[in-house]
Tab-separated table of C-alpha atoms in Angstrom:
chain	number	residue	atom	x	y	z
A	1	UNK	CA	-21.096	35.089	22.016
A	2	UNK	CA	-17.690	35.649	20.073
A	3	UNK	CA	-17.440	34.845	16.466
A	4	UNK	CA	-15.110	31.752	17.294
A	5	UNK	CA	-17.704	30.332	19.641
A	6	UNK	CA	-20.241	30.621	16.934
A	7	UNK	CA	-17.999	28.790	14.449
A	8	UNK	CA	-17.331	26.192	17.096
A	9	UNK	CA	-21.018	25.759	17.402
A	10	UNK	CA	-21.312	25.419	13.661
A	11	UNK	CA	-19.014	22.583	13.683
A	12	UNK	CA	-20.689	20.909	16.308
A	13	UNK	CA	-23.842	21.369	14.475
A	14	UNK	CA	-23.037	20.480	10.900
A	15	UNK	CA	-25.357	17.643	9.701
A	16	UNK	CA	-23.613	16.541	6.625
A	17	UNK	CA	-20.007	15.727	5.674
A	18	UNK	CA	-19.798	18.790	3.205
A	19	UNK	CA	-21.128	21.189	5.937
A	20	UNK	CA	-18.590	19.865	8.272
A	21	UNK	CA	-15.777	20.514	5.903
A	22	UNK	CA	-16.958	24.039	5.286
A	23	UNK	CA	-17.713	24.789	9.072
A	24	UNK	CA	-13.944	23.418	9.919
A	25	UNK	CA	-12.397	25.600	7.080
A	26	UNK	CA	-13.938	28.643	8.479
A	27	UNK	CA	-12.996	27.739	12.156
A	28	UNK	CA	-9.430	27.100	10.835
A	29	UNK	CA	-9.401	30.529	9.048
A	30	UNK	CA	-10.204	32.327	12.272
A	31	UNK	CA	-6.883	31.558	13.583
A	32	UNK	CA	-7.993	31.624	17.135
A	33	UNK	CA	-6.426	29.693	19.932
A	34	UNK	CA	-9.821	29.014	21.467
A	35	UNK	CA	-10.461	26.882	18.285
A	36	UNK	CA	-7.556	24.317	19.012
A	37	UNK	CA	-9.578	21.824	21.121
A	38	UNK	CA	-12.186	21.592	18.443
A	39	UNK	CA	-9.908	21.197	15.632
A	40	UNK	CA	-8.253	18.377	17.250
A	41	UNK	CA	-11.590	16.662	17.884
A	42	UNK	CA	-12.367	16.961	14.173
A	43	UNK	CA	-9.597	14.107	13.591
A	44	UNK	CA	-11.977	11.720	15.269
A	45	UNK	CA	-14.881	12.345	13.110
A	46	UNK	CA	-13.774	10.081	10.187
A	47	UNK	CA	-14.276	12.807	7.698
A	48	UNK	CA	-10.873	13.102	5.834
A	49	UNK	CA	-11.478	16.563	4.313
A	50	UNK	CA	-12.404	18.169	7.459
A	51	UNK	CA	-9.445	16.596	9.101
A	52	UNK	CA	-7.042	17.881	6.494
A	53	UNK	CA	-8.574	21.479	7.065
A	54	UNK	CA	-8.055	21.112	10.817
A	55	UNK	CA	-4.413	19.943	10.343
A	56	UNK	CA	-3.964	22.953	8.142
A	57	UNK	CA	-5.665	25.321	10.661
A	58	UNK	CA	-3.445	23.850	13.615
A	59	UNK	CA	-0.251	24.160	11.561
A	60	UNK	CA	-1.162	27.842	11.052
A	61	UNK	CA	-1.418	28.467	14.657
A	62	UNK	CA	1.789	26.910	15.242
A	63	UNK	CA	3.606	26.473	18.533
A	64	UNK	CA	0.566	27.557	20.503
A	65	UNK	CA	-1.307	24.385	19.559
A	66	UNK	CA	1.448	21.981	20.579
A	67	UNK	CA	0.584	21.262	24.239
A	68	UNK	CA	-3.032	20.423	23.333
A	69	UNK	CA	-1.886	18.455	20.375
A	70	UNK	CA	0.386	16.399	22.671
A	71	UNK	CA	-2.110	16.083	25.377
A	72	UNK	CA	-4.996	15.040	23.045
A	73	UNK	CA	-3.454	12.121	20.954
A	74	UNK	CA	-5.982	9.628	20.486
A	75	UNK	CA	-4.625	6.155	21.593
A	76	UNK	CA	-7.636	4.279	20.516
A	77	UNK	CA	-8.165	5.672	16.942
A	78	UNK	CA	-4.987	5.499	14.585
A	79	UNK	CA	-6.719	7.523	11.913
A	80	UNK	CA	-7.207	10.494	14.530
A	81	UNK	CA	-3.656	9.693	15.729
A	82	UNK	CA	-2.030	10.065	12.295
A	83	UNK	CA	-3.536	13.657	11.733
A	84	UNK	CA	-2.334	14.763	15.142
A	85	UNK	CA	1.091	13.517	14.199
A	86	UNK	CA	0.973	15.150	10.887
A	87	UNK	CA	-0.082	18.434	12.712
A	88	UNK	CA	2.844	18.064	15.199
A	89	UNK	CA	5.319	17.195	12.158
A	90	UNK	CA	4.332	20.378	10.246
A	91	UNK	CA	4.511	22.717	13.271
A	92	UNK	CA	7.959	21.044	13.923
A	93	UNK	CA	8.283	22.123	17.719
A	94	UNK	CA	10.858	19.960	19.345
A	95	UNK	CA	8.634	19.317	22.273
A	96	UNK	CA	7.064	16.721	20.182
A	97	UNK	CA	10.275	14.745	19.785
A	98	UNK	CA	9.335	11.926	22.236
A	99	UNK	CA	5.980	11.378	20.761
A	100	UNK	CA	7.408	11.309	17.043
A	101	UNK	CA	10.333	8.974	18.388
A	102	UNK	CA	7.773	6.580	19.965
A	103	UNK	CA	5.321	6.791	17.092
A	104	UNK	CA	7.885	6.194	14.430
A	105	UNK	CA	9.318	3.108	16.186
A	106	UNK	CA	6.476	1.516	17.737
A	107	UNK	CA	3.142	2.616	16.580
A	108	UNK	CA	1.166	-0.337	14.898
A	109	UNK	CA	-0.370	1.834	12.228
A	110	UNK	CA	1.971	2.594	9.213
A	111	UNK	CA	0.222	5.859	8.475
A	112	UNK	CA	1.284	7.151	12.017
A	113	UNK	CA	4.735	5.924	11.575
A	114	UNK	CA	5.206	7.397	8.173
A	115	UNK	CA	3.948	10.872	9.449
A	116	UNK	CA	6.368	10.552	12.480
A	117	UNK	CA	9.326	9.560	10.290
A	118	UNK	CA	8.936	12.411	8.170
A	119	UNK	CA	8.433	14.877	10.981
A	120	UNK	CA	11.557	13.583	12.840
A	121	UNK	CA	13.768	14.995	10.143
A	122	UNK	CA	12.169	18.442	10.276
A	123	UNK	CA	12.025	19.547	13.937
A	124	UNK	CA	13.314	22.765	14.704
A	125	UNK	CA	16.162	21.764	16.765
A	126	UNK	CA	17.632	25.317	16.988
A	127	UNK	CA	14.972	26.142	19.640
A	128	UNK	CA	16.834	23.738	22.048
A	129	UNK	CA	19.803	24.676	23.938
A	130	UNK	CA	23.159	22.968	22.712
A	131	UNK	CA	23.256	19.909	24.827
A	132	UNK	CA	19.617	19.151	24.495
A	133	UNK	CA	19.976	19.789	20.902
A	134	UNK	CA	22.562	17.340	20.256
A	135	UNK	CA	20.955	14.697	22.224
A	136	UNK	CA	17.672	15.212	20.494
A	137	UNK	CA	19.403	15.026	17.019
A	138	UNK	CA	21.061	11.927	18.029
A	139	UNK	CA	17.764	10.305	18.985
A	140	UNK	CA	15.965	11.347	15.879
A	141	UNK	CA	18.824	9.875	13.665
A	142	UNK	CA	19.083	6.734	15.652
A	143	UNK	CA	15.286	6.096	15.193
A	144	UNK	CA	15.357	6.891	11.544
A	145	UNK	CA	18.227	4.746	10.949
A	146	UNK	CA	16.445	1.945	12.643
A	147	UNK	CA	13.140	2.174	10.730
A	148	UNK	CA	15.051	2.370	7.572
A	149	UNK	CA	15.459	-1.409	7.887
A	150	UNK	CA	11.686	-1.899	8.342
A	151	UNK	CA	9.852	-4.795	6.402
A	152	UNK	CA	7.263	-2.359	5.194
A	153	UNK	CA	8.572	-0.442	2.217
A	154	UNK	CA	6.523	2.608	2.919
A	155	UNK	CA	8.095	2.916	6.212
A	156	UNK	CA	11.716	2.651	4.706
A	157	UNK	CA	10.506	5.438	2.056
A	158	UNK	CA	9.356	7.775	4.881
A	159	UNK	CA	12.685	6.957	6.968
A	160	UNK	CA	14.600	8.232	3.815
A	161	UNK	CA	12.446	11.350	3.574
A	162	UNK	CA	13.181	11.892	7.183
A	163	UNK	CA	16.896	11.317	6.990
A	164	UNK	CA	17.154	13.668	3.958
A	165	UNK	CA	15.725	16.437	6.056
A	166	UNK	CA	18.103	15.593	9.063
A	167	UNK	CA	20.904	15.839	6.731
A	168	UNK	CA	20.656	19.499	6.620
A	169	UNK	CA	22.551	19.290	10.117
A	170	UNK	CA	26.299	19.402	9.027
A	171	UNK	CA	27.467	16.994	11.899
A	172	UNK	CA	24.924	14.209	10.806
A	173	UNK	CA	25.561	14.316	7.036
A	174	UNK	CA	28.479	11.770	7.287
A	175	UNK	CA	26.395	9.046	9.065
A	176	UNK	CA	23.245	9.664	6.638
A	177	UNK	CA	25.295	9.464	3.515
A	178	UNK	CA	26.701	6.135	4.750
A	179	UNK	CA	23.292	4.944	5.461
A	180	UNK	CA	22.142	5.996	2.033
A	181	UNK	CA	25.015	4.092	0.498
A	182	UNK	CA	24.121	1.010	2.427
A	183	UNK	CA	20.412	1.190	1.349
A	184	UNK	CA	21.502	1.728	-2.337
A	185	UNK	CA	23.465	-1.456	-1.964
A	186	UNK	CA	20.922	-3.560	-0.169
A	187	UNK	CA	17.434	-2.550	-0.643
A	188	UNK	CA	15.515	-4.710	-3.332
A	189	UNK	CA	12.775	-1.994	-4.047
A	190	UNK	CA	13.619	0.382	-6.972
A	191	UNK	CA	11.246	2.888	-5.687
A	192	UNK	CA	13.354	3.151	-2.327
A	193	UNK	CA	16.750	3.384	-4.241
A	194	UNK	CA	15.304	6.069	-6.515
A	195	UNK	CA	14.168	7.972	-3.602
A	196	UNK	CA	17.766	7.735	-1.986
A	197	UNK	CA	19.111	9.133	-5.103
A	198	UNK	CA	16.856	12.005	-5.041
A	199	UNK	CA	17.836	12.663	-1.384
A	200	UNK	CA	21.525	12.662	-2.239
A	201	UNK	CA	20.929	15.069	-5.079
A	202	UNK	CA	18.930	17.366	-2.783
A	203	UNK	CA	21.501	17.118	0.177
A	204	UNK	CA	24.279	18.175	-2.124
A	205	UNK	CA	22.228	21.053	-3.503
A	206	UNK	CA	21.543	22.340	-0.047
A	207	UNK	CA	25.007	21.902	1.513
B	1	UNK	CA	-14.769	-12.091	-4.815
B	2	UNK	CA	-11.543	-12.928	-2.950
B	3	UNK	CA	-11.799	-15.642	-0.389
B	4	UNK	CA	-11.840	-14.504	2.984
B	5	UNK	CA	-8.257	-14.831	4.135
B	6	UNK	CA	-7.129	-16.864	6.910
B	7	UNK	CA	-3.596	-15.408	6.951
B	8	UNK	CA	-3.807	-13.285	10.226
B	9	UNK	CA	-5.010	-16.176	12.214
B	10	UNK	CA	-2.489	-18.465	10.816
B	11	UNK	CA	0.249	-16.138	11.399
B	12	UNK	CA	-0.413	-15.410	14.939
B	13	UNK	CA	-1.238	-18.970	16.061
B	14	UNK	CA	0.828	-21.527	14.282
B	15	UNK	CA	4.305	-22.655	15.171
B	16	UNK	CA	7.248	-21.272	13.356
B	17	UNK	CA	8.700	-23.474	10.656
B	18	UNK	CA	11.956	-24.099	8.762
B	19	UNK	CA	12.186	-24.866	5.056
B	20	UNK	CA	12.815	-28.457	5.465
B	21	UNK	CA	9.774	-28.776	7.784
B	22	UNK	CA	7.604	-26.926	5.648
B	23	UNK	CA	8.308	-29.299	2.632
B	24	UNK	CA	7.933	-32.216	4.905
B	25	UNK	CA	4.659	-30.828	6.235
B	26	UNK	CA	3.207	-30.756	2.651
B	27	UNK	CA	2.982	-34.575	3.078
B	28	UNK	CA	1.765	-34.491	6.852
B	29	UNK	CA	-1.213	-36.710	7.770
B	30	UNK	CA	-2.544	-33.493	9.615
B	31	UNK	CA	-4.233	-31.603	6.699
B	32	UNK	CA	-3.909	-28.411	8.702
B	33	UNK	CA	-0.317	-28.640	8.565
B	34	UNK	CA	-0.212	-29.068	4.927
B	35	UNK	CA	-2.357	-25.913	4.462
B	36	UNK	CA	-0.222	-23.930	6.808
B	37	UNK	CA	3.015	-25.008	5.072
B	38	UNK	CA	1.939	-24.117	1.628
B	39	UNK	CA	0.896	-20.573	2.859
B	40	UNK	CA	4.158	-20.159	4.823
B	41	UNK	CA	6.442	-21.039	1.876
B	42	UNK	CA	4.613	-18.458	-0.349
B	43	UNK	CA	4.579	-15.961	2.405
B	44	UNK	CA	8.139	-16.112	3.160
B	45	UNK	CA	9.068	-16.647	-0.581
B	46	UNK	CA	11.132	-19.691	0.036
B	47	UNK	CA	12.674	-19.965	-3.601
B	48	UNK	CA	14.082	-23.320	-3.789
B	49	UNK	CA	13.569	-26.028	-6.509
B	50	UNK	CA	12.416	-28.741	-3.932
B	51	UNK	CA	9.867	-26.381	-2.637
B	52	UNK	CA	8.552	-25.594	-6.050
B	53	UNK	CA	8.428	-29.321	-6.827
B	54	UNK	CA	6.374	-30.086	-3.765
B	55	UNK	CA	4.028	-27.246	-4.289
B	56	UNK	CA	3.390	-28.445	-7.884
B	57	UNK	CA	2.523	-31.765	-6.488
B	58	UNK	CA	0.076	-30.136	-3.895
B	59	UNK	CA	-1.706	-28.609	-6.858
B	60	UNK	CA	-3.315	-32.162	-7.268
B	61	UNK	CA	-4.119	-32.908	-3.775
B	62	UNK	CA	-7.151	-34.963	-3.270
B	63	UNK	CA	-6.997	-35.248	0.394
B	64	UNK	CA	-7.934	-31.850	1.765
B	65	UNK	CA	-11.450	-30.987	0.586
B	66	UNK	CA	-14.282	-28.977	2.080
B	67	UNK	CA	-18.138	-29.874	2.138
B	68	UNK	CA	-18.655	-27.411	-0.547
B	69	UNK	CA	-16.104	-29.221	-2.913
B	70	UNK	CA	-13.240	-27.083	-2.461
B	71	UNK	CA	-9.748	-27.752	-2.345
B	72	UNK	CA	-8.007	-25.560	0.202
B	73	UNK	CA	-4.582	-27.060	-0.128
B	74	UNK	CA	-4.535	-26.535	-3.930
B	75	UNK	CA	-5.711	-22.969	-3.315
B	76	UNK	CA	-2.633	-22.124	-1.188
B	77	UNK	CA	-0.350	-24.045	-3.315
B	78	UNK	CA	-1.326	-22.205	-6.359
B	79	UNK	CA	-1.206	-18.843	-4.506
B	80	UNK	CA	2.386	-19.708	-3.215
B	81	UNK	CA	3.780	-20.701	-6.611
B	82	UNK	CA	2.940	-17.200	-7.872
B	83	UNK	CA	5.187	-15.607	-5.336
B	84	UNK	CA	8.157	-17.959	-6.077
B	85	UNK	CA	8.644	-16.664	-9.550
B	86	UNK	CA	9.531	-20.203	-11.099
B	87	UNK	CA	8.053	-20.712	-14.399
B	88	UNK	CA	8.139	-24.520	-13.982
B	89	UNK	CA	4.829	-24.007	-12.098
B	90	UNK	CA	2.990	-22.682	-15.223
B	91	UNK	CA	1.835	-26.096	-16.635
B	92	UNK	CA	0.286	-27.007	-13.422
B	93	UNK	CA	-1.261	-23.746	-12.892
B	94	UNK	CA	-2.867	-23.856	-16.337
B	95	UNK	CA	-4.125	-27.300	-15.151
B	96	UNK	CA	-5.704	-25.613	-12.173
B	97	UNK	CA	-7.750	-23.194	-14.469
B	98	UNK	CA	-10.049	-26.169	-15.056
B	99	UNK	CA	-10.353	-27.229	-11.537
B	100	UNK	CA	-14.012	-27.327	-10.214
B	101	UNK	CA	-13.061	-25.217	-7.251
B	102	UNK	CA	-13.724	-21.453	-8.192
B	103	UNK	CA	-10.959	-20.423	-5.795
B	104	UNK	CA	-8.457	-22.616	-7.228
B	105	UNK	CA	-8.978	-21.152	-10.586
B	106	UNK	CA	-8.937	-17.517	-9.090
B	107	UNK	CA	-5.642	-18.380	-7.349
B	108	UNK	CA	-4.127	-19.940	-10.447
B	109	UNK	CA	-5.089	-16.939	-12.724
B	110	UNK	CA	-3.548	-14.574	-10.102
B	111	UNK	CA	-0.284	-16.556	-9.930
B	112	UNK	CA	-0.034	-17.006	-13.802
B	113	UNK	CA	-0.386	-13.171	-13.888
B	114	UNK	CA	2.503	-12.916	-11.447
B	115	UNK	CA	4.727	-15.315	-13.393
B	116	UNK	CA	3.973	-13.524	-16.789
B	117	UNK	CA	4.197	-16.501	-18.911
B	118	UNK	CA	2.513	-15.860	-22.200
B	119	UNK	CA	2.007	-19.501	-22.824
B	120	UNK	CA	-1.041	-19.411	-20.323
B	121	UNK	CA	-2.947	-17.074	-22.625
B	122	UNK	CA	-5.023	-19.841	-24.424
B	123	UNK	CA	-6.191	-21.311	-21.289
B	124	UNK	CA	-7.071	-18.144	-19.665
B	125	UNK	CA	-8.855	-17.173	-22.842
B	126	UNK	CA	-10.989	-20.270	-22.572
B	127	UNK	CA	-12.364	-19.113	-19.268
B	128	UNK	CA	-13.961	-15.854	-21.012
B	129	UNK	CA	-15.912	-18.400	-23.210
B	130	UNK	CA	-19.468	-17.465	-23.642
B	131	UNK	CA	-18.413	-13.690	-23.069
B	132	UNK	CA	-20.314	-11.411	-20.830
B	133	UNK	CA	-23.444	-13.335	-21.244
B	134	UNK	CA	-21.954	-16.199	-19.462
B	135	UNK	CA	-20.538	-14.131	-16.734
B	136	UNK	CA	-23.199	-14.355	-14.231
B	137	UNK	CA	-23.388	-15.046	-10.441
B	138	UNK	CA	-23.337	-18.447	-9.360
B	139	UNK	CA	-26.762	-19.062	-7.241
B	140	UNK	CA	-25.952	-19.029	-3.615
B	141	UNK	CA	-22.286	-18.248	-3.941
B	142	UNK	CA	-20.648	-14.899	-3.451
B	143	UNK	CA	-18.875	-15.052	-7.147
B	144	UNK	CA	-19.436	-15.199	-10.672
B	145	UNK	CA	-19.081	-18.514	-12.840
B	146	UNK	CA	-15.444	-17.656	-13.432
B	147	UNK	CA	-12.792	-15.417	-11.729
B	148	UNK	CA	-13.143	-12.798	-14.325
B	149	UNK	CA	-11.286	-10.065	-12.456
B	150	UNK	CA	-8.145	-12.218	-11.952
B	151	UNK	CA	-8.389	-13.635	-15.579
B	152	UNK	CA	-8.686	-10.223	-17.245
B	153	UNK	CA	-5.875	-9.008	-15.097
B	154	UNK	CA	-3.612	-11.966	-15.919
B	155	UNK	CA	-4.276	-11.576	-19.853
B	156	UNK	CA	-3.282	-7.959	-19.472
B	157	UNK	CA	-0.159	-8.600	-17.241
B	158	UNK	CA	1.097	-11.446	-19.676
B	159	UNK	CA	0.751	-9.289	-22.824
B	160	UNK	CA	-1.884	-11.476	-24.372
B	161	UNK	CA	-2.791	-8.937	-27.319
B	162	UNK	CA	-4.584	-11.760	-29.064
B	163	UNK	CA	-7.309	-11.577	-26.323
B	164	UNK	CA	-8.261	-7.823	-26.945
B	165	UNK	CA	-11.455	-8.721	-28.749
B	166	UNK	CA	-12.652	-11.158	-25.920
B	167	UNK	CA	-11.551	-8.567	-23.273
B	168	UNK	CA	-13.373	-5.573	-24.708
B	169	UNK	CA	-16.970	-6.587	-24.127
B	170	UNK	CA	-16.127	-7.027	-20.343
B	171	UNK	CA	-15.777	-3.170	-20.242
B	172	UNK	CA	-19.750	-3.269	-20.025
B	173	UNK	CA	-20.027	-6.095	-17.682
B	174	UNK	CA	-22.557	-5.169	-14.891
B	175	UNK	CA	-20.119	-5.729	-12.060
B	176	UNK	CA	-18.082	-2.390	-11.793
B	177	UNK	CA	-14.801	-4.355	-10.518
B	178	UNK	CA	-14.944	-6.402	-13.597
B	179	UNK	CA	-15.254	-3.236	-15.734
B	180	UNK	CA	-12.079	-2.058	-14.001
B	181	UNK	CA	-10.214	-5.131	-14.509
B	182	UNK	CA	-11.191	-5.116	-18.351
B	183	UNK	CA	-10.061	-1.465	-18.607
B	184	UNK	CA	-6.759	-2.267	-16.991
B	185	UNK	CA	-6.118	-5.117	-19.462
B	186	UNK	CA	-7.188	-3.114	-22.471
B	187	UNK	CA	-4.828	-0.459	-21.498
B	188	UNK	CA	-1.863	-2.744	-20.917
B	189	UNK	CA	-2.494	-4.593	-24.257
B	190	UNK	CA	-3.223	-1.432	-26.530
B	191	UNK	CA	-1.731	1.533	-24.544
B	192	UNK	CA	-4.739	3.516	-25.476
B	193	UNK	CA	-5.133	6.243	-22.825
B	194	UNK	CA	-9.080	6.184	-23.159
B	195	UNK	CA	-8.970	2.921	-21.027
B	196	UNK	CA	-6.672	4.684	-18.293
B	197	UNK	CA	-9.146	7.728	-18.196
B	198	UNK	CA	-12.026	5.272	-17.529
B	199	UNK	CA	-10.058	4.202	-14.534
B	200	UNK	CA	-9.310	7.876	-13.483
B	201	UNK	CA	-13.002	8.561	-13.609
B	202	UNK	CA	-13.718	5.601	-11.297
B	203	UNK	CA	-11.739	7.573	-8.603
B	204	UNK	CA	-14.650	9.903	-8.403
B	205	UNK	CA	-16.999	7.046	-7.756
B	206	UNK	CA	-19.057	7.204	-4.423
B	207	UNK	CA	-18.025	3.771	-3.643
B	208	UNK	CA	-14.874	3.813	-1.496
B	209	UNK	CA	-14.004	0.148	-2.215
B	210	UNK	CA	-14.274	0.709	-5.989
B	211	UNK	CA	-12.113	3.809	-5.661
B	212	UNK	CA	-9.527	1.485	-3.972
B	213	UNK	CA	-9.872	-0.868	-6.856
B	214	UNK	CA	-9.263	1.677	-9.418
B	215	UNK	CA	-6.181	2.952	-7.426
B	216	UNK	CA	-4.666	-0.377	-7.513
B	217	UNK	CA	-5.485	-0.785	-11.159
B	218	UNK	CA	-3.696	2.501	-12.031
B	219	UNK	CA	-0.751	1.558	-10.064
B	220	UNK	CA	-0.399	-1.762	-11.635
B	221	UNK	CA	-0.656	-0.018	-14.957
B	222	UNK	CA	1.932	2.659	-14.321
B	223	UNK	CA	-0.463	5.006	-15.736
B	224	UNK	CA	1.381	8.373	-15.261
B	225	UNK	CA	-1.322	10.768	-16.388
B	226	UNK	CA	-3.375	9.829	-13.233
B	227	UNK	CA	-0.529	10.934	-10.836
B	228	UNK	CA	-2.337	13.921	-9.527
B	229	UNK	CA	-5.814	12.260	-9.570
B	230	UNK	CA	-4.314	9.471	-7.374
B	231	UNK	CA	-2.699	11.969	-5.041
B	232	UNK	CA	-6.001	13.656	-4.590
B	233	UNK	CA	-8.465	10.687	-4.403
B	234	UNK	CA	-10.720	10.366	-1.464
B	235	UNK	CA	-8.823	7.167	-0.262
B	236	UNK	CA	-6.580	6.376	2.661
B	237	UNK	CA	-2.912	7.495	2.081
B	238	UNK	CA	-1.540	4.059	2.321
B	239	UNK	CA	-3.441	2.949	-1.030
B	240	UNK	CA	-2.423	6.101	-2.777
B	241	UNK	CA	1.257	5.484	-1.729
B	242	UNK	CA	1.063	1.991	-3.308
B	243	UNK	CA	-0.477	3.342	-6.333
B	244	UNK	CA	2.146	6.057	-6.984
B	245	UNK	CA	4.753	3.653	-6.102
B	246	UNK	CA	3.598	1.497	-9.163
B	247	UNK	CA	3.717	4.651	-11.262
B	248	UNK	CA	7.293	5.407	-10.183
B	249	UNK	CA	8.444	1.880	-10.734
B	250	UNK	CA	6.950	1.877	-14.165
B	251	UNK	CA	9.086	4.960	-14.905
B	252	UNK	CA	12.015	3.715	-13.402
B	253	UNK	CA	11.693	0.613	-15.832
B	254	UNK	CA	12.505	3.011	-18.679
B	255	UNK	CA	15.832	4.084	-17.107
B	256	UNK	CA	19.009	2.062	-17.433
B	257	UNK	CA	19.584	2.708	-13.613
B	258	UNK	CA	17.438	4.131	-11.038
B	259	UNK	CA	19.809	6.959	-10.394
B	260	UNK	CA	19.064	8.596	-13.780
B	261	UNK	CA	15.351	9.147	-13.438
B	262	UNK	CA	13.689	12.085	-15.095
B	263	UNK	CA	11.274	14.910	-14.363
B	264	UNK	CA	8.293	12.378	-14.324
B	265	UNK	CA	9.731	10.170	-11.527
B	266	UNK	CA	10.583	13.228	-9.702
B	267	UNK	CA	7.275	14.455	-9.726
B	268	UNK	CA	5.835	11.225	-8.595
B	269	UNK	CA	8.127	11.125	-5.673
B	270	UNK	CA	7.112	14.479	-4.627
B	271	UNK	CA	3.541	13.546	-4.605
B	272	UNK	CA	4.481	10.551	-2.448
B	273	UNK	CA	6.382	12.822	0.137
B	274	UNK	CA	3.308	14.898	0.420
B	275	UNK	CA	1.350	11.816	1.452
B	276	UNK	CA	3.539	10.779	4.433
């Protein structure tokens, strides 16, 4: 039995929440592709510390984990789904675009929508060819603009964070700055307007 | 101790309303329409003098009663009035603090906290009469003799410094949530960080619901030293974000406009970003 198989077995046999966290941390640290399925399954165990360790492990593995992350999204457990979206957002592979778009716009769980909104701004669009890239960026922009008017303040907050990241793309800066001005003029929440001011400062610094 | 909410049921199954219809429905012979209209006016924050007047009248409703002696319409009217931000409701809500129905008293205390009117202090303090010794469970009911959490929170929210000596003993009340409410109020009234630190310690409790309560209290207090403890608490991110938003708003209040925020507000926003 390989070391990874043993570590996978340890996760399966952990019989306390603390043991589970320790076993998942060790499995994540092994950085072995063979661990991907097990790490994703951890999202469904209702053990937040273990899930956070699994997200970190999958993020370190990076692109190689993306196909399984996309294939194994749990449609029946929004807690697990939020961790999958966080991992996809952190890896930032543009193959996750469609899932992030749909999750940001239509998932019923705010935790999933927030994670997707943040992720939409950070995708590594440069991995796409030029026509695909422009289409993908336009879709990400459109969805973030749309949810920046959501009734839930936390979704609007996440949309601002996503838009700030997207503003690194020079062609998108103008519409994003216009949207920021609109939010400053219309949003009733001080917290949202302050976050827009922060985004404006940081966009100016980076451009 | 909060009354089980019927909001979700109502929202999905009742017909859409207009402001005029809702006001008219407060007098409908169909008591369920009255109940729904009062909830609807608060939910959608229909800020209008006629709405406030109609809800104030509903605080004295005698028609809609439960077999336990409760007043469902009064409860919803009291809750709605807190959301509408009109201090003309204060005298009626103060009257409600003497209602025989626990949930009417609780709703009134919560709404008085939202309206922030210091004139409610004496009536709220009356409900703490008898101190901790009188604050016991009512036999056969899921609540204490008075809505202590709501009363303590209201006294803190309205700045009733004269209530400090009445509130302090409740730090030792046997119900942890009441202790939390007392610590929150004591901090708001004295700015003594030892009360904030009590709530930070509750974030390590083994009881998830209590950890959520402490997060809510720290957010309502805007207790900045708790920022990292909030971000690291073993609670769902949604609750942490709400608490950190409370801290952020408290910081922003100290600025002339929200664009000139300082290092502390920036730190809180960075924590919020990390929880998305």
